[in-house]
Amino acid sequence: MNSDTPSQHISHRFDEELAAVKSQLFEMGGIVEKQVTDAIYALLEVDSALAEQVVANDEQINDMEVTVDEDCALILARRQPAASDLRLVLSIIKTTTDLERIGDEAGKMAKQAIMLAEEGRAPRGYVEIRHIGESVARMLAQALDSFVREDIELALKVAQEDKAVDIEYGTAIRAMVTYMMEDPRSISRVMSIMWSLRALERIGDHARNIAEHVIYLVKGDDVRHVGLKQMAKTVHNERD
Amino acid sequence: MNSDTPSQHISHRFDEELAAVKSQLFEMGGIVEKQVTDAIYALLEVDSALAEQVVANDEQINDMEVTVDEDCALILARRQPAASDLRLVLSIIKTTTDLERIGDEAGKMAKQAIMLAEEGRAPRGYVEIRHIGESVARMLAQALDSFVREDIELALKVAQEDKAVDIEYGTAIRAMVTYMMEDPRSISRVMSIMWSLRALERIGDHARNIAEHVIYLVKGDDVRHVGLKQMAKTVHNERD
């Protein structure tokens, strides 16, 4: 016989299960991150083979979402976690949804890249794609990093960056509308840039969502609709 | 003393808690449904007052999402549900996320309606908005109804309709690009129609997601990425 008590056994296996599902989530996060940077690269470099690969990889992300969710449901049913363990499982469930949607958006962008590879490069918009693309790729990396390290300062930073991205997105869209008016023959190709900008903006939103799940996990407060000021107060332990 | 045993007490109160959170979800669903039909009406009828109201109401939906989620977390922590009760709580958590996103999309559409009320009606696209709008409003109503009645045949129907909406959306977008090329002065206003069509298409996706949560709730199978054929098999108890 082992000298551990049964409850230590159970608690040890529970910790292992939580660690396993967390590591699955982060593996999924790493793959989604690569999908996003590959989709951006494929669009900028007119690399339709890479874009096709991004589209094909989406299935793997979908499968991971289902697996992580199943494992979370099993943990809830068998282990009946409370307090911070419960928050961890709930944060993981929410985060997989956002990661899956980010994967979808990367796929949509890759499809626009394929279209542009066929029709020829758009006359404009690549500066905007590169700029906003770099911002949201960084936001996603930081959001995942903030989850791994339970770093709520970093999570707050992601939410703050999302606001800047939304403003840049608005400016870029207005610029694209102007280009289309100046050169109507390019409308179809500039539309591909617009849909790609939209996908990037949505990826930024989902990165912010992930950051909000991290703050919920660590602080126990739901900061999804409170605004940046209140979010900073929550992170810095200031109460109203 | 009451003649009930303590466990009956607990189970009775548990049932009440589940019923309460379910009824909150359906109340939220009703409000979101109205937001969608109001946003469509505001766009079609150039009713900017109604559109402003849709934008303002979004906060209420956000609050409801947070409340329902909190109540679900409390039920998980206190009641430690298993089997179909656990699936119900997980389905509610997932469905609130979709309802909140639908609310966001209705808000985005309402903002385009406000823009078009200022700039003047777009020369084209209202037939498409009306047609796709009716389809997705019906899908959303049916998705919520399938949850209330746990009617998986109806849920399957919603998923099948989403495919038709996606095809109609693609056709409408191509038509809008053609209009823009023919009349570049209308580009900005036709873009408002395009973003509204996009919002409708996304609402259809979220209605389908809700339908998938209903099938998970009733059958215990995750049908999110299996395709319509496999989904029908799951609903009709056919195994591969």
PDB file of N, CA, C and O in Angstrom, chain A residues 11-39:
ATOM      1  N   SER A  11      -6.943  14.051  -5.323  1.00  0.00           N
ATOM      2  CA  SER A  11      -6.563  15.427  -5.584  1.00  0.00           C
ATOM      3  C   SER A  11      -5.366  15.485  -6.531  1.00  0.00           C
ATOM      4  O   SER A  11      -5.290  16.344  -7.407  1.00  0.00           O
ATOM      5  N   HIS A  12      -4.434  14.529  -6.384  1.00  0.00           N
ATOM      6  CA  HIS A  12      -3.289  14.494  -7.266  1.00  0.00           C
ATOM      7  C   HIS A  12      -3.724  14.213  -8.705  1.00  0.00           C
ATOM      8  O   HIS A  12      -3.298  14.897  -9.646  1.00  0.00           O
ATOM      9  N   ARG A  13      -4.624  13.232  -8.876  1.00  0.00           N
ATOM     10  CA  ARG A  13      -5.092  12.907 -10.230  1.00  0.00           C
ATOM     11  C   ARG A  13      -5.916  14.041 -10.816  1.00  0.00           C
ATOM     12  O   ARG A  13      -5.884  14.289 -12.020  1.00  0.00           O
ATOM     13  N   PHE A  14      -6.657  14.718  -9.964  1.00  0.00           N
ATOM     14  CA  PHE A  14      -7.437  15.884 -10.396  1.00  0.00           C
ATOM     15  C   PHE A  14      -6.498  16.964 -10.932  1.00  0.00           C
ATOM     16  O   PHE A  14      -6.722  17.518 -12.020  1.00  0.00           O
ATOM     17  N   ASP A  15      -5.431  17.234 -10.168  1.00  0.00           N
ATOM     18  CA  ASP A  15      -4.452  18.235 -10.620  1.00  0.00           C
ATOM     19  C   ASP A  15      -3.857  17.845 -11.968  1.00  0.00           C
ATOM     20  O   ASP A  15      -3.659  18.690 -12.840  1.00  0.00           O
ATOM     21  N   GLU A  16      -3.586  16.543 -12.107  1.00  0.00           N
ATOM     22  CA  GLU A  16      -3.028  16.067 -13.384  1.00  0.00           C
ATOM     23  C   GLU A  16      -4.005  16.283 -14.533  1.00  0.00           C
ATOM     24  O   GLU A  16      -3.612  16.690 -15.630  1.00  0.00           O
ATOM     25  N   GLU A  17      -5.294  16.009 -14.258  1.00  0.00           N
ATOM     26  CA  GLU A  17      -6.311  16.187 -15.304  1.00  0.00           C
ATOM     27  C   GLU A  17      -6.424  17.654 -15.706  1.00  0.00           C
ATOM     28  O   GLU A  17      -6.537  17.970 -16.890  1.00  0.00           O
ATOM     29  N   LEU A  18      -6.418  18.524 -14.702  1.00  0.00           N
ATOM     30  CA  LEU A  18      -6.477  19.968 -14.997  1.00  0.00           C
ATOM     31  C   LEU A  18      -5.259  20.395 -15.812  1.00  0.00           C
ATOM     32  O   LEU A  18      -5.381  21.146 -16.786  1.00  0.00           O
ATOM     33  N   ALA A  19      -4.082  19.901 -15.393  1.00  0.00           N
ATOM     34  CA  ALA A  19      -2.852  20.265 -16.106  1.00  0.00           C
ATOM     35  C   ALA A  19      -2.905  19.760 -17.546  1.00  0.00           C
ATOM     36  O   ALA A  19      -2.472  20.447 -18.479  1.00  0.00           O
ATOM     37  N   ALA A  20      -3.483  18.561 -17.734  1.00  0.00           N
ATOM     38  CA  ALA A  20      -3.549  17.979 -19.081  1.00  0.00           C
ATOM     39  C   ALA A  20      -4.453  18.801 -19.988  1.00  0.00           C
ATOM     40  O   ALA A  20      -4.106  19.080 -21.147  1.00  0.00           O
ATOM     41  N   VAL A  21      -5.625  19.215 -19.473  1.00  0.00           N
ATOM     42  CA  VAL A  21      -6.559  19.957 -20.317  1.00  0.00           C
ATOM     43  C   VAL A  21      -6.004  21.364 -20.601  1.00  0.00           C
ATOM     44  O   VAL A  21      -6.162  21.905 -21.699  1.00  0.00           O
ATOM     45  N   LYS A  22      -5.301  21.931 -19.605  1.00  0.00           N
ATOM     46  CA  LYS A  22      -4.654  23.214 -19.819  1.00  0.00           C
ATOM     47  C   LYS A  22      -3.599  23.107 -20.917  1.00  0.00           C
ATOM     48  O   LYS A  22      -3.503  23.982 -21.786  1.00  0.00           O
ATOM     49  N   SER A  23      -2.825  22.049 -20.872  1.00  0.00           N
ATOM     50  CA  SER A  23      -1.750  21.944 -21.856  1.00  0.00           C
ATOM     51  C   SER A  23      -2.329  21.690 -23.253  1.00  0.00           C
ATOM     52  O   SER A  23      -1.787  22.158 -24.252  1.00  0.00           O
ATOM     53  N   GLN A  24      -3.482  20.991 -23.324  1.00  0.00           N
ATOM     54  CA  GLN A  24      -4.187  20.850 -24.607  1.00  0.00           C
ATOM     55  C   GLN A  24      -4.637  22.204 -25.142  1.00  0.00           C
ATOM     56  O   GLN A  24      -4.548  22.478 -26.339  1.00  0.00           O
ATOM     57  N   LEU A  25      -5.171  23.016 -24.226  1.00  0.00           N
ATOM     58  CA  LEU A  25      -5.632  24.350 -24.624  1.00  0.00           C
ATOM     59  C   LEU A  25      -4.479  25.165 -25.189  1.00  0.00           C
ATOM     60  O   LEU A  25      -4.607  25.829 -26.231  1.00  0.00           O
ATOM     61  N   PHE A  26      -3.321  25.102 -24.509  1.00  0.00           N
ATOM     62  CA  PHE A  26      -2.193  25.913 -24.961  1.00  0.00           C
ATOM     63  C   PHE A  26      -1.630  25.366 -26.275  1.00  0.00           C
ATOM     64  O   PHE A  26      -1.161  26.137 -27.121  1.00  0.00           O
ATOM     65  N   GLU A  27      -1.717  24.041 -26.456  1.00  0.00           N
ATOM     66  CA  GLU A  27      -1.296  23.465 -27.736  1.00  0.00           C
ATOM     67  C   GLU A  27      -2.202  23.987 -28.855  1.00  0.00           C
ATOM     68  O   GLU A  27      -1.732  24.411 -29.918  1.00  0.00           O
ATOM     69  N   MET A  28      -3.514  23.970 -28.575  1.00  0.00           N
ATOM     70  CA  MET A  28      -4.487  24.523 -29.530  1.00  0.00           C
ATOM     71  C   MET A  28      -4.171  25.992 -29.804  1.00  0.00           C
ATOM     72  O   MET A  28      -4.188  26.439 -30.958  1.00  0.00           O
ATOM     73  N   GLY A  29      -3.853  26.727 -28.754  1.00  0.00           N
ATOM     74  CA  GLY A  29      -3.515  28.146 -28.897  1.00  0.00           C
ATOM     75  C   GLY A  29      -2.322  28.345 -29.806  1.00  0.00           C
ATOM     76  O   GLY A  29      -2.318  29.249 -30.657  1.00  0.00           O
ATOM     77  N   GLY A  30      -1.305  27.508 -29.642  1.00  0.00           N
ATOM     78  CA  GLY A  30      -0.103  27.617 -30.472  1.00  0.00           C
ATOM     79  C   GLY A  30      -0.418  27.382 -31.941  1.00  0.00           C
ATOM     80  O   GLY A  30       0.079  28.094 -32.828  1.00  0.00           O
ATOM     81  N   ILE A  31      -1.271  26.389 -32.211  1.00  0.00           N
ATOM     82  CA  ILE A  31      -1.639  26.081 -33.598  1.00  0.00           C
ATOM     83  C   ILE A  31      -2.440  27.236 -34.197  1.00  0.00           C
ATOM     84  O   ILE A  31      -2.204  27.660 -35.339  1.00  0.00           O
ATOM     85  N   VAL A  32      -3.374  27.782 -33.408  1.00  0.00           N
ATOM     86  CA  VAL A  32      -4.200  28.900 -33.896  1.00  0.00           C
ATOM     87  C   VAL A  32      -3.322  30.128 -34.178  1.00  0.00           C
ATOM     88  O   VAL A  32      -3.504  30.813 -35.190  1.00  0.00           O
ATOM     89  N   GLU A  33      -2.366  30.374 -33.293  1.00  0.00           N
ATOM     90  CA  GLU A  33      -1.430  31.483 -33.497  1.00  0.00           C
ATOM     91  C   GLU A  33      -0.720  31.346 -34.842  1.00  0.00           C
ATOM     92  O   GLU A  33      -0.583  32.310 -35.595  1.00  0.00           O
ATOM     93  N   LYS A  34      -0.248  30.125 -35.112  1.00  0.00           N
ATOM     94  CA  LYS A  34       0.462  29.890 -36.371  1.00  0.00           C
ATOM     95  C   LYS A  34      -0.488  30.067 -37.566  1.00  0.00           C
ATOM     96  O   LYS A  34      -0.079  30.610 -38.607  1.00  0.00           O
ATOM     97  N   GLN A  35      -1.736  29.633 -37.424  1.00  0.00           N
ATOM     98  CA  GLN A  35      -2.713  29.823 -38.503  1.00  0.00           C
ATOM     99  C   GLN A  35      -2.858  31.305 -38.839  1.00  0.00           C
ATOM    100  O   GLN A  35      -2.953  31.685 -40.006  1.00  0.00           O
ATOM    101  N   VAL A  36      -2.898  32.135 -37.795  1.00  0.00           N
ATOM    102  CA  VAL A  36      -3.078  33.576 -37.996  1.00  0.00           C
ATOM    103  C   VAL A  36      -1.860  34.166 -38.698  1.00  0.00           C
ATOM    104  O   VAL A  36      -1.994  34.875 -39.712  1.00  0.00           O
ATOM    105  N   THR A  37      -0.662  33.865 -38.212  1.00  0.00           N
ATOM    106  CA  THR A  37       0.524  34.450 -38.844  1.00  0.00           C
ATOM    107  C   THR A  37       0.705  33.901 -40.261  1.00  0.00           C
ATOM    108  O   THR A  37       1.092  34.636 -41.175  1.00  0.00           O
ATOM    109  N   ASP A  38       0.355  32.615 -40.474  1.00  0.00           N
ATOM    110  CA  ASP A  38       0.442  32.040 -41.831  1.00  0.00           C
ATOM    111  C   ASP A  38      -0.563  32.709 -42.777  1.00  0.00           C
ATOM    112  O   ASP A  38      -0.236  32.979 -43.944  1.00  0.00           O
ATOM    113  N   ALA A  39      -1.781  32.961 -42.289  1.00  0.00           N
ATOM    114  CA  ALA A  39      -2.800  33.596 -43.137  1.00  0.00           C
ATOM    115  C   ALA A  39      -2.348  35.002 -43.544  1.00  0.00           C
ATOM    116  O   ALA A  39      -2.503  35.403 -44.700  1.00  0.00           O
TER     117      ALA A  39
END
